[in-house]
Structure formats: structure tokens, C-alpha cells
XYZ file of C-alpha atoms in Angstrom:
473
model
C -55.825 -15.983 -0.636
C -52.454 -17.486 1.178
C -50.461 -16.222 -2.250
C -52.483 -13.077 -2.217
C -51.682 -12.324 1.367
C -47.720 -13.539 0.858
C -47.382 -10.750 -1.696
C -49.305 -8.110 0.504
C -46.648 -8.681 3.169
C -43.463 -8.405 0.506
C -44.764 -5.375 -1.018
C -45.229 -4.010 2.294
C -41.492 -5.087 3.868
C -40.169 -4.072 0.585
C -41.816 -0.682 0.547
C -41.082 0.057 3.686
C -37.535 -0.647 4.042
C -36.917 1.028 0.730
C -38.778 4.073 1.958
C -36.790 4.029 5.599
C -33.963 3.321 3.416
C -34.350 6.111 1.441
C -34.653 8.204 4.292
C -31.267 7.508 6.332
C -29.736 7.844 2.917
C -30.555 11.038 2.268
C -29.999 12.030 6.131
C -26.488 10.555 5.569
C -25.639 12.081 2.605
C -27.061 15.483 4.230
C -30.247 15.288 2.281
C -31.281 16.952 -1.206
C -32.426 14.199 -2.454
C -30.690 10.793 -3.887
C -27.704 10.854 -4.676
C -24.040 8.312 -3.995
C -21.272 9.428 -2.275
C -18.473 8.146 -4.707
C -15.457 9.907 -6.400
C -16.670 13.158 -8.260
C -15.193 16.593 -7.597
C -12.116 17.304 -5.895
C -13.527 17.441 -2.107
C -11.558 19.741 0.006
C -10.180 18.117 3.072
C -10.298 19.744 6.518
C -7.029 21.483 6.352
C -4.363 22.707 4.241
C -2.668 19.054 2.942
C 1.067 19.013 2.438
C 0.623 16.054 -0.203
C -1.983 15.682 -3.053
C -0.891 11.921 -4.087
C 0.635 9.256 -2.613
C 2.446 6.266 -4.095
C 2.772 3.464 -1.881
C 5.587 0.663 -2.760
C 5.430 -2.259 -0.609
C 8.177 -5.140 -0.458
C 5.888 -8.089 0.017
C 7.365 -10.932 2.125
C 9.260 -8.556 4.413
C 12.608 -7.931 3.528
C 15.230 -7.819 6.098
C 16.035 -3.859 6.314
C 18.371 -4.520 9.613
C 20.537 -5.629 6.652
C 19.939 -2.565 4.363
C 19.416 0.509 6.250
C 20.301 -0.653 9.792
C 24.139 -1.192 10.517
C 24.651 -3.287 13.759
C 29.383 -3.763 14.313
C 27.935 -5.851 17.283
C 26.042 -8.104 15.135
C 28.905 -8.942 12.928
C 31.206 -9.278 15.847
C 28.135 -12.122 17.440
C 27.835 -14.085 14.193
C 27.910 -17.589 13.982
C 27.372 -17.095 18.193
C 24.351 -18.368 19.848
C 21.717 -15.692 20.498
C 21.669 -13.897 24.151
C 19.835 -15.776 26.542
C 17.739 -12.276 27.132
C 16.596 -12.167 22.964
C 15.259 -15.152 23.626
C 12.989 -14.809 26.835
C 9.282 -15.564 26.058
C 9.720 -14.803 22.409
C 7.486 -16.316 19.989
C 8.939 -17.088 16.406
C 7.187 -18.117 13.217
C 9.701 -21.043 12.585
C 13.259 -20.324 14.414
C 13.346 -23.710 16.674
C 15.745 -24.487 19.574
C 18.512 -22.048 20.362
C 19.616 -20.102 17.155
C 22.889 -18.691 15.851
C 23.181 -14.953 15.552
C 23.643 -13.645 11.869
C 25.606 -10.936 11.234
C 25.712 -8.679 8.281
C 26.659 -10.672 4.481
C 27.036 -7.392 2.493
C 29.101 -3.915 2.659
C 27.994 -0.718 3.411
C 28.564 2.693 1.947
C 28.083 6.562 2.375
C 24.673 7.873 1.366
C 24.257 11.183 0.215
C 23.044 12.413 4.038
C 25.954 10.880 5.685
C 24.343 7.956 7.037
C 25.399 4.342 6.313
C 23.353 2.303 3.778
C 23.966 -1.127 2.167
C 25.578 -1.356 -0.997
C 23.592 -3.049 -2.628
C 21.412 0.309 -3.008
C 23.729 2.681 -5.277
C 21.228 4.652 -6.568
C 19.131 5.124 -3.770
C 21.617 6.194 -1.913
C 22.057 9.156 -4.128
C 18.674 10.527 -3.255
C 18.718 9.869 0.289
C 19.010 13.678 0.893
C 15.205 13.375 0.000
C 14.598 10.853 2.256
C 13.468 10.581 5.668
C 14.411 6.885 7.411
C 12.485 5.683 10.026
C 14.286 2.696 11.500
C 11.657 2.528 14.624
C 8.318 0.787 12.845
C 6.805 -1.718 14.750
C 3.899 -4.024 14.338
C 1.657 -6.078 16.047
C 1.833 -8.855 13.924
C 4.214 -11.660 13.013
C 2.560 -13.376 9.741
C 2.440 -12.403 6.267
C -1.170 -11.715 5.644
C -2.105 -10.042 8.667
C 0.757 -8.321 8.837
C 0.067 -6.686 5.395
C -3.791 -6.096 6.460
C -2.358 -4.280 9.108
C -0.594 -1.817 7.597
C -3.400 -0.994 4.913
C -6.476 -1.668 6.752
C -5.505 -0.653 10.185
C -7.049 -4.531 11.544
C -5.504 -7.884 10.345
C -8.916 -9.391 9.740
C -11.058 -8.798 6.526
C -13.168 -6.362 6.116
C -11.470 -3.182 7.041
C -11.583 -0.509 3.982
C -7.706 -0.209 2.601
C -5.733 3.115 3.368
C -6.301 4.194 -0.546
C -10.058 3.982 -0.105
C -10.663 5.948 3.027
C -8.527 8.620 1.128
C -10.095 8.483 -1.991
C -13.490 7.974 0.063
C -12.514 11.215 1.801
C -10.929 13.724 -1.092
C -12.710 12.429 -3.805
C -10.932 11.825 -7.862
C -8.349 14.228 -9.325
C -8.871 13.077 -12.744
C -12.690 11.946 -13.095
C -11.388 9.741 -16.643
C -9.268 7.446 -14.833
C -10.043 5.564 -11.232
C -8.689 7.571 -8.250
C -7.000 4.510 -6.689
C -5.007 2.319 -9.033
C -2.834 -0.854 -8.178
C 0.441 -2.183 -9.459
C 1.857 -5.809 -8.964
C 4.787 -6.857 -9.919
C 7.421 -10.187 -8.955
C 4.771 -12.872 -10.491
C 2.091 -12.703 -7.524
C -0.372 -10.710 -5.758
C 0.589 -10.458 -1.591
C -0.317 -12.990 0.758
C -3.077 -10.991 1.959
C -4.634 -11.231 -1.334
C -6.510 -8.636 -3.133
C -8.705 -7.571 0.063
C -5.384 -4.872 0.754
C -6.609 -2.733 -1.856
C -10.513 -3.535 -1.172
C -13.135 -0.593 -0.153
C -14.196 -3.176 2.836
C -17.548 -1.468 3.946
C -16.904 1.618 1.733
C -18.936 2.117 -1.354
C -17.392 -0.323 -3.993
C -16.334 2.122 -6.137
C -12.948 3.439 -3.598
C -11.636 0.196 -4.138
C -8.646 -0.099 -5.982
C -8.248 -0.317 -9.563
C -5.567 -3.337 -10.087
C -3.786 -2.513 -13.806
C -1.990 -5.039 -15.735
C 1.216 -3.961 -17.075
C 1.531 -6.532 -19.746
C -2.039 -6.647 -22.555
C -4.879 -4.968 -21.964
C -4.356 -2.408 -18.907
C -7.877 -3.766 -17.617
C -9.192 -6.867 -18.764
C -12.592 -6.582 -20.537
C -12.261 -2.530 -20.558
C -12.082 -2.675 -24.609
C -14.991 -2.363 -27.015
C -16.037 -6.129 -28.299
C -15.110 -6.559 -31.703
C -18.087 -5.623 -34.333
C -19.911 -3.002 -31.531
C -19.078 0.734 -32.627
C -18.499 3.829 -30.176
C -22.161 4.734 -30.693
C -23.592 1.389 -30.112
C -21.619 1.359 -26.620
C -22.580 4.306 -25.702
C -26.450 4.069 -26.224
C -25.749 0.275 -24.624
C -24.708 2.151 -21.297
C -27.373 4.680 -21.278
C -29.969 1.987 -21.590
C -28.290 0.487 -18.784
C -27.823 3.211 -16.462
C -31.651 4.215 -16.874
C -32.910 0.630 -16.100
C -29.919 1.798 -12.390
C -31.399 4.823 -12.333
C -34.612 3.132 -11.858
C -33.956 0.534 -9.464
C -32.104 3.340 -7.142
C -34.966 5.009 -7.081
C -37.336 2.115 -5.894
C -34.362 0.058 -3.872
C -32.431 3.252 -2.657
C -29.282 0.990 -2.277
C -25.982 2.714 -2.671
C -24.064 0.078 -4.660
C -26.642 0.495 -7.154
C -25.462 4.196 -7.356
C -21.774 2.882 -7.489
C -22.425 1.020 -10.320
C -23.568 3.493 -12.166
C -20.146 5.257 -11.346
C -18.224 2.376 -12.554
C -20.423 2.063 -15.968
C -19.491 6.053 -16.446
C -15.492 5.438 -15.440
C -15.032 2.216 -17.459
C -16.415 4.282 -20.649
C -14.342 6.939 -19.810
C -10.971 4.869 -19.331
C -11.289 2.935 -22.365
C -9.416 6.304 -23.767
C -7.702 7.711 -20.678
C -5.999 4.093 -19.716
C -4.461 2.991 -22.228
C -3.003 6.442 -22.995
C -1.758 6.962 -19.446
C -0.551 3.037 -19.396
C 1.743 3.524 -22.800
C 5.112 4.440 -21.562
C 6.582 3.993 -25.260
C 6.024 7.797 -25.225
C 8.149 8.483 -22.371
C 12.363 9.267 -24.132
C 14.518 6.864 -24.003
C 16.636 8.378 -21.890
C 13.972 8.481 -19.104
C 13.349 4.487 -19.813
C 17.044 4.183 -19.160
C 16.935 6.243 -16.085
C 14.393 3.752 -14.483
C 16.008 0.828 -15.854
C 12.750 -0.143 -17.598
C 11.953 -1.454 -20.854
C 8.826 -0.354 -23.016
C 7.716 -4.226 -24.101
C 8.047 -5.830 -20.623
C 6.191 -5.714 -16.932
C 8.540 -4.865 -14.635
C 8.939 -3.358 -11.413
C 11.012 -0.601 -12.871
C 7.846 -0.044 -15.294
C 5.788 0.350 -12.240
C 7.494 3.180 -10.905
C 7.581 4.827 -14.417
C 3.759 4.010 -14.609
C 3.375 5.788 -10.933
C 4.671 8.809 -12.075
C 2.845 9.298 -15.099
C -0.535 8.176 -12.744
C 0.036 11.071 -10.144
C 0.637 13.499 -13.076
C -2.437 12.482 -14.035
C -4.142 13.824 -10.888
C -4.334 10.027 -9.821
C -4.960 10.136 -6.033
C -3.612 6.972 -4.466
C -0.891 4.728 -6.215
C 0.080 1.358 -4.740
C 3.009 -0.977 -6.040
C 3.683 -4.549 -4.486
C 6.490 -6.414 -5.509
C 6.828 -10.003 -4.380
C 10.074 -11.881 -3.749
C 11.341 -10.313 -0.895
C 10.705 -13.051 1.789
C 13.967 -13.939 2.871
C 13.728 -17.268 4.701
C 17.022 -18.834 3.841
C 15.614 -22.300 2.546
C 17.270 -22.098 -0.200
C 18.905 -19.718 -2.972
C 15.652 -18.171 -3.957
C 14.829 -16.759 -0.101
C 18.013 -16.546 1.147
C 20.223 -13.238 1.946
C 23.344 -14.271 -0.010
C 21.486 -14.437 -3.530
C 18.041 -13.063 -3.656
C 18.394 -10.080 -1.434
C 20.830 -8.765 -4.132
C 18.659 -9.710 -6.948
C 15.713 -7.784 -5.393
C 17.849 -5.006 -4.626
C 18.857 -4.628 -8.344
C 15.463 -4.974 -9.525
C 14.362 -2.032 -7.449
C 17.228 0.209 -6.504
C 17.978 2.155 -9.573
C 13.732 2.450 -10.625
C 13.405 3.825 -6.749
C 16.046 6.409 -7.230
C 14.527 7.440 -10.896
C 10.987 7.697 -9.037
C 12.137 10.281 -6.342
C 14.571 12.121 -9.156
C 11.976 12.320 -11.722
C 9.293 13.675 -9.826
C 11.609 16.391 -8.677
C 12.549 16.982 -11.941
C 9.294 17.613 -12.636
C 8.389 19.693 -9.610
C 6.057 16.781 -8.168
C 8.041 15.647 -5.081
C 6.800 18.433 -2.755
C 3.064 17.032 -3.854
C 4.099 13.252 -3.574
C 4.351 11.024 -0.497
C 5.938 8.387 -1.451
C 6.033 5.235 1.221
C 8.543 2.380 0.937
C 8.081 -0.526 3.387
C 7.075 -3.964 4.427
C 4.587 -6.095 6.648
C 7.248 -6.493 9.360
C 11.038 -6.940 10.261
C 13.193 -9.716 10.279
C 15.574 -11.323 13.274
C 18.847 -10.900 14.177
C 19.352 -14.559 14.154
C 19.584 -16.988 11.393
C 16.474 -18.962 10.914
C 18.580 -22.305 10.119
C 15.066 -24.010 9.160
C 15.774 -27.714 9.180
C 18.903 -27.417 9.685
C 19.486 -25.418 6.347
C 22.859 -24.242 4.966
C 21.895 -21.075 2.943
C 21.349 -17.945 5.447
C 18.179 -15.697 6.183
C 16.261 -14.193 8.882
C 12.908 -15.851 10.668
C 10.118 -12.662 10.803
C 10.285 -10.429 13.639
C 7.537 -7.407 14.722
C 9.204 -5.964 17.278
C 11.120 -3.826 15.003
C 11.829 -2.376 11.213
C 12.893 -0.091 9.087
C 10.542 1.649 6.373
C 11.483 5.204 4.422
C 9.218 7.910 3.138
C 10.349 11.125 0.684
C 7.915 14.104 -1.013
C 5.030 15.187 0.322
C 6.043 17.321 3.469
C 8.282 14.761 5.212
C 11.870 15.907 6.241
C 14.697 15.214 3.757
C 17.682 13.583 4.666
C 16.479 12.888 8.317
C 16.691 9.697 10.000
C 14.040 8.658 13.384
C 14.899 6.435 15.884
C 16.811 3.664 16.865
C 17.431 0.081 18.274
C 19.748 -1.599 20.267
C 23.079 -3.032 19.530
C 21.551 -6.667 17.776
C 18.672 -4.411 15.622
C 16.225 -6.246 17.417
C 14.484 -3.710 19.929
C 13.112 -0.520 19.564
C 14.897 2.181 22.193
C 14.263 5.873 20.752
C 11.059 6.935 19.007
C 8.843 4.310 18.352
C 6.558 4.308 15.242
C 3.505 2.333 15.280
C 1.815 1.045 12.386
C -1.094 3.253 13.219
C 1.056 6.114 13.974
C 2.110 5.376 10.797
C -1.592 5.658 9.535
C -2.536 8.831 11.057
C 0.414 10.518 9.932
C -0.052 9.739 6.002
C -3.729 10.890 6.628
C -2.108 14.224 8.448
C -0.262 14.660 5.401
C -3.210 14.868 3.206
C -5.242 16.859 5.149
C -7.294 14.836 7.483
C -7.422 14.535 11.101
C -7.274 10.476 11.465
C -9.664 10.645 14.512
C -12.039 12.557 12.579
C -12.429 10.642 8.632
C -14.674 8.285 9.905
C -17.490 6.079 8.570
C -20.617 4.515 10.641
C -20.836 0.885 10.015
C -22.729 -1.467 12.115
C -23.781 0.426 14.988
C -20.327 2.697 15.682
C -17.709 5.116 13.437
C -15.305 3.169 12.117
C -11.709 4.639 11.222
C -8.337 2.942 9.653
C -6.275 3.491 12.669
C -9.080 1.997 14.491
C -8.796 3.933 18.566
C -5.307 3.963 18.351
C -2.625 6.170 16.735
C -0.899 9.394 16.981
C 0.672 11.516 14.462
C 4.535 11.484 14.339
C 5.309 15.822 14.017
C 9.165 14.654 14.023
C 8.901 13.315 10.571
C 6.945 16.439 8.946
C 9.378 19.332 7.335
């Protein structure tokens, strides 16, 4: 009887919260019935967008921008000087100790194709600056690598948070239903600090998370057909599996059971569309040599190449990371004298290509492309343990990032610091104004795409942010 009356009280819980279940699902969803909210049809977003895809490129480690797109004559007249007394008043620093050395400028500077002054190191770029629109006023609230990267994507430095690709593939839905509207590119040997959670759907249904592509084998591991199973075989293997979903949604009425089915449907579909999309051996060799990329080999240069041929495929959000860029001055692989200028020849002539090609190909006006890091990087040198090779300790208070395409200004350049590049004293850009303005770009209000998650509407720039109007053409 005990047994008899356990099950009694399962089916009953069961039933019931499947039923009430089933019922704020549908209410949420605005009834007719069940049915998940993931990518499908184009959705159209509240007004008129000035961008349809954005490609997001993020230095990961931070790299020290006073250096490449800030120009302080004061700093190089300080160097090798110990830092002002008022720099130094109740500042916090990751591992500067005692009273540091100011470090001025290691590398020369040339005319960009706006008339402002850009570091040499970034020929190419500075070609296409005219496209360009500099914003050397970012700040952030954070002073360490992974929350610092959370940040930027997730609007919160704690996990959790849905990335900036989901809520905008949450809130326009897929371009191109055969390949995944949010796709990820790494490149530089390892994935951020922050890990993979900067491209996760957080409390978002699974399937606006990001799609992370290899760019060496297989695009997507597993994706392929095992050996010995034929296209017909597969196919009748998913339908037997998405009836046996179909059912369970129906009793359990949980949405991830709907996103599954979703992901079944995609991961058919790409086992054409990604490996097509992924082949750049089809792009001329004269557009291989404009990126600086080769067919065979994973590169960040490859990466941009790929991003292009993803947002002419209707692909809605596009993120690169490239790591190496954290420029501590330990030693010759982090320090300003020999890996900034390696990094900078990895990525300045594929950058260039990226903003030429689309252009070219009448995408730019369509295109927001984002170039940035997690945070700045001091004025002083960092001198950890008393180290002879040069670099900068990380700083928040102020940074440089650059955005092109996609309805920003061309050629313009927004705010400024002080005379050591290390505070912000016209225009201020917060990360979240950041946020809301990429979301203005595509159409949304940022106060408005929200989601209700434990109790309250959640949104990625959290109840902050403001849209910047100076940086929209």
C-alpha cells in the first residue's frame, strides 16, 4: 500500500507540474498551443536596424591600445620616471608593486588614412581607417581577465548571464535556417580565460548558444555521418528520435526538450551547409593573399576570411577570439618589444582585408564589425619581479576599442584621456553603453529585449546603459 501510495503522489506532482507547466508555456509563448521559442524565421525587430550581422573580434588578454591607437608626447617625455604621486592615489593594481616607472611609447607612429595618428605596426589597417570609427574612451568595471571578458559579453562578470550573440539571436531569430545563427572562431592556441561560458545562452534556450567551429578537421566534431550508416538510415534515425521528443514535450512540456529537437534538425542540416561554408579553398587566390591566409592552415587571418563568407551566409552573430595579446612583460612572449609586433602582424593585414572585402562586396553598410578587449593597460611598466623585458600591468579605467559597418560613423574618432592615457576626460563609453548601442544598431531597444528569469526581466546591460548617438552615421 506504502509503494502504491508513493506512486499516487509522483503521478500526481508530475501531472500537475507538467500541466501548470504547460500552461505558463503556452502563456509565455502567447499561447496556440506548444511550441519552442528557438531560431526559425527571420523575426522582425522593433525598429528599422542599421546592421543585419555582426562580427565580433576580440583580442583576448588585453592588449595595450594606449600603445596602438592612443599617442601620449608626455608619456615618452616621463619614461623611465617614476609615476605621479596623483596616478597612484588609492589605485588598486593586479600585480604593479611599490612605486613604478612610467613607460613610454617603444614603437613609431604614422598617418592613417583619416588623419589621425596610429602605430606602425598597423599598415594595413590604417588604410581603412576612413571606415572606422575609434573610440579611445571605453571603460570597465573590472580589472581581471575572466570577468573582464564576461563583462563585455554577458553584461555581469559572474556565470550565468546569456552572451551578447544569444540575446540577439534569441531576439531576431536565424538568417540561414541550414547553418547555426551564432557561430564562434578561436584562434592563438586557446579558448579566453573566461572559458566557453562567453559564448553560452546562460538562461536562454540552449539552442542561442554559440556554435564554436574548428578551423583545422572536421568544422564540428561528431557532425559527420559514422562510417557504414547511409543518408537514409540517418535520416529515419532522427525521425525516430524526434518522435520519441515530440512525445516527451508533450507529457514534460520542458523547453530544452523542444531545443533539442532544433539542434537534431540543424546538425542534419549542417552536415551539408558547414563544411561548404567552412572550405575557403574556393575563395581566388588573390583574395587568400589579400587576408594573408593560407587554405591548409588555422589561422587568424582564416578567421576573418571564414567571417565573411558566414555573414554572406545570412549568419547572424560572428565572434573571433584570438589569444596572445596579454602583454605582461615577463618575458619575450608577453612583452611590448616582441610580441606586440608579432600579434600585430598576425592580425593587421586580415583586419584590413575584412573591412575591404566586405565593401567590396557591398556588405559593410550591413556589418558591425567590433574590435576590442576585456580592458586597458597602464601607463607604467609593470617591472614584475624586478623584470627586464617591458609591458603594461591591466588597467579599467580606460581603453581604446574600434568599430566600422553597420551604421557607425567612418573615419570618426570619440573621446579622450589625459596627457599619461590613463584617465578618461571627454565622452566616456561604458561597457554597457557599449551594449545598448550594438543592440540599437540592430534594432532593439536594450531596455526593452528582455527575458523573465527567476522572479524579474533580465537584460544584458543589466539596469544600466545608454546608447552612444555620437558614434551612429
Amino acid at each position: 500500500m506504502k509503494d502504491f501510495d508513493e506512486l499516487c503522489r509522483r503521478r500526481f506532482l508530475g501531472g500537475s507540474a507538467a500541466s501548470l507547466g504547460a500552461a505558463a508555456l503556452s502563456d509565455l509563448l502567447g499561447g496556440g498551443g506548444l511550441r519552442g521559442d528557438h531560431d526559425g524565421p527571420v523575426k522582425k525587430p522593433p525598429f528599422a536596424p542599421r546592421a543585419k550581422s555582426v562580427i565580433y573580434m576580440h583580442m583576448e588578454g588585453a592588449p595595450p591600445t594606449i600603445d596602438m591607437f592612443d599617442r601620449k608626447p608626455t608619456l615618452d617625455r616621463f619614461d623611465g620616471e617614476k609615476c605621479p604621486d596623483e596616478l597612484m592615489n588609492k589605485e588598486r593594481f593586479a600585480f604593479i608593486k611599490g612605486h613604478p616607472k612610467m613607460l613610454g611609447h617603444k614603437h613609431g607612429w604614422i598617418r592613417a588614412s583619416n588623419g589621425i595618428e596610429m602605430c606602425d605596426l598597423f599598415p594595413h589597417l590604417a588604410q581603412q581607417m576612413s571606415d572606422v570609427t575609434l573610440v579611445r574612451s571605453m571603460f570597465t568595471d573590472q580589472f581581471n581577465h575572466a570577468p573582464a571578458q564576461m563583462f563585455i559579453y554577458t553584461g555581469s562578470p559572474r556565470f550565468g548571464r546569456p552572451s551578447m550573440g544569444s540575446w540577439l539571436t534569441w531576439g531576431l531569430g536565424s538568417g540561414n535556417t541550414d547553418l547555426p545563427s551564432y557561430v564562434v572562431l578561436v584562434s592563438g592556441g586557446k579558448t579566453p580565460s573566461s572559458g566557453k561560458s562567453v559564448w553560452g545562452s546562460g538562461f536562454l534556450p540552449s539552442v542561442h548558444q554559440g556554435v564554436q567551429c574548428r578551423t583545422s578537421g572536421d568544422p564540428v566534431l561528431y557532425l559527420g555521418t559514422p562510417p557504414g550508416v547511409d543518408g537514409v538510415t540517418r535520416r529515419d534515425s532522427i525521425d525516430a528520435i524526434q518522435a520519441l521528443d515530440r512525445i516527451a514535450a508533450e507529457r514534460d512540456s520542458d523547453p530544452e526538450t523542444l531545443t533539442r529537437i532544433e539542434q537534431y534538425e540543424l546538425a542534419f542540416r549542417m552536415q551539408t551547409s558547414v563544411p561548404e561554408v567552412m572550405d575557403v579553398s574556393q575563395e581566388s587566390q588573390e583574395t587568400l593573399d589579400m587576408y594573408g591566409a593560407d587554405a591548409s592552415q588555422a589561422s587568424f587571418a582564416r578567421n576573418c576570411l571564414l567571417a565573411r563568407r558566414l555573414v554572406e551566409k545570412d549568419v547572424r552573430f560572428v565572434q573571433l577570439f584570438d589569444w596572445g595579446w596579454d602583454t605582461h612583460g615577463t618575458n619575450p612572449s608577453d612583452d611590448i618589444i616582441h610580441q606586440l609586433p608579432l600579434k600585430c602582424k598576425q592580425t593587421d593585414r586580415p583586419v584590413a582585408a575584412l573591412i575591404k572585402d566586405l565593401r567590396q562586396r557591398g556588405l559593410l553598410d550591413d556589418t558591425l564589425i567590433l574590435w576590442t578587449g576585456e580592458f586597458g593597460r597602464t601607463a607604467m611598466n609593470e617591472e614584475r619581479g624586478g623584470s627586464q623585458y617591458l609591458g603594461r600591468d591591466h588597467h579599467p579605467h580606460s581603453y581604446t576599442m574600434w568599430m566600422a559597418g553597420g551604421g557607425v560613423k567612418g573615419g570618426y574618432v570619440h573621446g579622450e584621456t589625459d596627457e599619461f592615457g590613463y584617465s578618461i576626460t571627454k565622452d566616456p563609453v561604458h561597457v554597457h553603453d557599449l551594449q545598448a548601442t550594438v543592440l540599437h544598431l540592430m534594432g532593439f531597444h536594450h531596455e526593452q529585449l528582455t527575458y523573465p528569469y527567476q522572479g524579474r526581466d533580465f537584460r544584458l546591460t543589466d539596469v544600466h546603459g545608454k546608447v552612444i548617438q555620437d558614434l551612429i552615421s
